[in-house]
């Protein structure tokens, strides 16, 4: 059960240092191959905080990226499935959004393949700090 959700990742260290009675359970932050947020996700995972990855499809802005297209051919999947699978294999909880029933089903159907470690690293390497909404490390 989620006790509460944190969005402002930069406050985590301060919060944990205060030794809260209730340990933070979830941090919801934008995470996808084009914005990997490694510092935040590593910190969360080291402190037993679940990373809830919002905009895990990078808001469909990079579906035609050559690396994405090439890996979809290798794994016989769609770009959305590849990005959701990348998120799951990192141990995150991705929150893909679609208004289409067919796409919602597609996005949840990622159990039939596994991305090889070398390809996970290739996807990690796509990081370009693509912020599709707001930036938790750059706000008051
Ligand atoms: N905590 C926060 O500050 C915060 C900020 C932003 C978002 N969120 C949450 O994160 C969730 C997802 O975020 P998001 O909607 O911004 O980004 P997203 O899930 O990365 O991308 C959604 C976009 O991808 C398209 N899409 C979905 N499935 C697809 C597929 N299989 N093939 C091709 N295109 C596909 C959608 O179009 P269609 O709908 O037309 O299919 C939509 O344009 C939402 O629940 C949102 O509330 C939280």
PDB file of N, CA and C in Angstrom, residues 2 5-7 25-31 41 44 49-56 87 91-95:
ATOM      1  N   UNK A   2       0.522   2.227  -0.846  1.00  0.00           N
ATOM      2  CA  UNK A   2       1.274   3.474  -0.900  1.00  0.00           C
ATOM      3  C   UNK A   2       0.900   4.348   0.293  1.00  0.00           C
ATOM      4  N   UNK A   5       2.759   9.934  -1.716  1.00  0.00           N
ATOM      5  CA  UNK A   5       3.527  10.071  -2.965  1.00  0.00           C
ATOM      6  C   UNK A   5       4.322  11.369  -2.929  1.00  0.00           C
ATOM      7  N   UNK A   6       5.587  11.264  -3.296  1.00  0.00           N
ATOM      8  CA  UNK A   6       6.439  12.450  -3.377  1.00  0.00           C
ATOM      9  C   UNK A   6       6.705  12.796  -4.822  1.00  0.00           C
ATOM     10  N   UNK A   7       6.653  14.040  -5.186  1.00  0.00           N
ATOM     11  CA  UNK A   7       7.002  14.437  -6.537  1.00  0.00           C
ATOM     12  C   UNK A   7       8.297  15.227  -6.551  1.00  0.00           C
ATOM     13  N   UNK A  25       7.166   6.269   0.290  1.00  0.00           N
ATOM     14  CA  UNK A  25       6.984   4.998  -0.397  1.00  0.00           C
ATOM     15  C   UNK A  25       7.185   5.114  -1.898  1.00  0.00           C
ATOM     16  N   UNK A  26       6.781   6.260  -2.481  1.00  0.00           N
ATOM     17  CA  UNK A  26       6.769   6.393  -3.936  1.00  0.00           C
ATOM     18  C   UNK A  26       7.252   7.785  -4.326  1.00  0.00           C
ATOM     19  N   UNK A  27       8.064   7.851  -5.386  1.00  0.00           N
ATOM     20  CA  UNK A  27       8.421   9.142  -5.970  1.00  0.00           C
ATOM     21  C   UNK A  27       7.967   9.136  -7.421  1.00  0.00           C
ATOM     22  N   UNK A  28       7.052  10.037  -7.770  1.00  0.00           N
ATOM     23  CA  UNK A  28       6.556  10.107  -9.147  1.00  0.00           C
ATOM     24  C   UNK A  28       7.358  11.174  -9.879  1.00  0.00           C
ATOM     25  N   UNK A  29       8.067  10.748 -10.927  1.00  0.00           N
ATOM     26  CA  UNK A  29       8.948  11.672 -11.650  1.00  0.00           C
ATOM     27  C   UNK A  29       8.981  11.262 -13.119  1.00  0.00           C
ATOM     28  N   UNK A  30       9.236  12.217 -14.003  1.00  0.00           N
ATOM     29  CA  UNK A  30       9.322  11.897 -15.428  1.00  0.00           C
ATOM     30  C   UNK A  30      10.581  11.063 -15.689  1.00  0.00           C
ATOM     31  N   UNK A  31      10.387   9.862 -16.211  1.00  0.00           N
ATOM     32  CA  UNK A  31      11.532   8.997 -16.526  1.00  0.00           C
ATOM     33  C   UNK A  31      11.221   8.207 -17.791  1.00  0.00           C
ATOM     34  N   UNK A  41      16.614   8.317  -9.648  1.00  0.00           N
ATOM     35  CA  UNK A  41      16.125   6.929  -9.568  1.00  0.00           C
ATOM     36  C   UNK A  41      17.070   6.066  -8.723  1.00  0.00           C
ATOM     37  N   UNK A  44      16.415   6.859  -5.096  1.00  0.00           N
ATOM     38  CA  UNK A  44      15.153   6.252  -4.638  1.00  0.00           C
ATOM     39  C   UNK A  44      15.321   4.757  -4.415  1.00  0.00           C
ATOM     40  N   UNK A  49      12.464   3.371  -2.178  1.00  0.00           N
ATOM     41  CA  UNK A  49      11.354   4.226  -2.618  1.00  0.00           C
ATOM     42  C   UNK A  49      11.033   3.842  -4.063  1.00  0.00           C
ATOM     43  N   UNK A  50       9.788   3.481  -4.317  1.00  0.00           N
ATOM     44  CA  UNK A  50       9.395   3.064  -5.662  1.00  0.00           C
ATOM     45  C   UNK A  50       9.409   4.265  -6.607  1.00  0.00           C
ATOM     46  N   UNK A  51       9.995   4.070  -7.785  1.00  0.00           N
ATOM     47  CA  UNK A  51       9.998   5.127  -8.812  1.00  0.00           C
ATOM     48  C   UNK A  51       8.776   4.931  -9.706  1.00  0.00           C
ATOM     49  N   UNK A  52       7.847   5.880  -9.648  1.00  0.00           N
ATOM     50  CA  UNK A  52       6.675   5.858 -10.520  1.00  0.00           C
ATOM     51  C   UNK A  52       7.011   6.755 -11.702  1.00  0.00           C
ATOM     52  N   UNK A  53       7.189   6.138 -12.883  1.00  0.00           N
ATOM     53  CA  UNK A  53       7.698   6.878 -14.043  1.00  0.00           C
ATOM     54  C   UNK A  53       6.543   7.474 -14.847  1.00  0.00           C
ATOM     55  N   UNK A  54       6.385   8.791 -14.742  1.00  0.00           N
ATOM     56  CA  UNK A  54       5.341   9.395 -15.572  1.00  0.00           C
ATOM     57  C   UNK A  54       5.918   9.819 -16.925  1.00  0.00           C
ATOM     58  N   UNK A  55       5.017   9.980 -17.895  1.00  0.00           N
ATOM     59  CA  UNK A  55       5.407  10.225 -19.286  1.00  0.00           C
ATOM     60  C   UNK A  55       6.433   9.188 -19.771  1.00  0.00           C
ATOM     61  N   UNK A  56       6.197   7.906 -19.502  1.00  0.00           N
ATOM     62  CA  UNK A  56       7.198   6.889 -19.858  1.00  0.00           C
ATOM     63  C   UNK A  56       7.360   6.704 -21.368  1.00  0.00           C
ATOM     64  N   UNK A  87      11.348   0.573 -18.887  1.00  0.00           N
ATOM     65  CA  UNK A  87      11.017   1.100 -17.565  1.00  0.00           C
ATOM     66  C   UNK A  87      10.850  -0.038 -16.550  1.00  0.00           C
ATOM     67  N   UNK A  91      13.020  -1.561 -13.018  1.00  0.00           N
ATOM     68  CA  UNK A  91      12.383  -1.662 -11.700  1.00  0.00           C
ATOM     69  C   UNK A  91      11.449  -0.510 -11.398  1.00  0.00           C
ATOM     70  N   UNK A  92      11.103   0.288 -12.427  1.00  0.00           N
ATOM     71  CA  UNK A  92      10.183   1.403 -12.219  1.00  0.00           C
ATOM     72  C   UNK A  92       8.740   0.929 -12.394  1.00  0.00           C
ATOM     73  N   UNK A  93       7.801   1.791 -12.025  1.00  0.00           N
ATOM     74  CA  UNK A  93       6.384   1.530 -12.292  1.00  0.00           C
ATOM     75  C   UNK A  93       5.928   2.573 -13.313  1.00  0.00           C
ATOM     76  N   UNK A  94       5.930   2.212 -14.613  1.00  0.00           N
ATOM     77  CA  UNK A  94       5.587   3.197 -15.648  1.00  0.00           C
ATOM     78  C   UNK A  94       4.094   3.501 -15.681  1.00  0.00           C
ATOM     79  N   UNK A  95       3.775   4.751 -16.009  1.00  0.00           N
ATOM     80  CA  UNK A  95       2.379   5.196 -16.090  1.00  0.00           C
ATOM     81  C   UNK A  95       2.057   5.678 -17.504  1.00  0.00           C
TER      82      UNK A  95
END
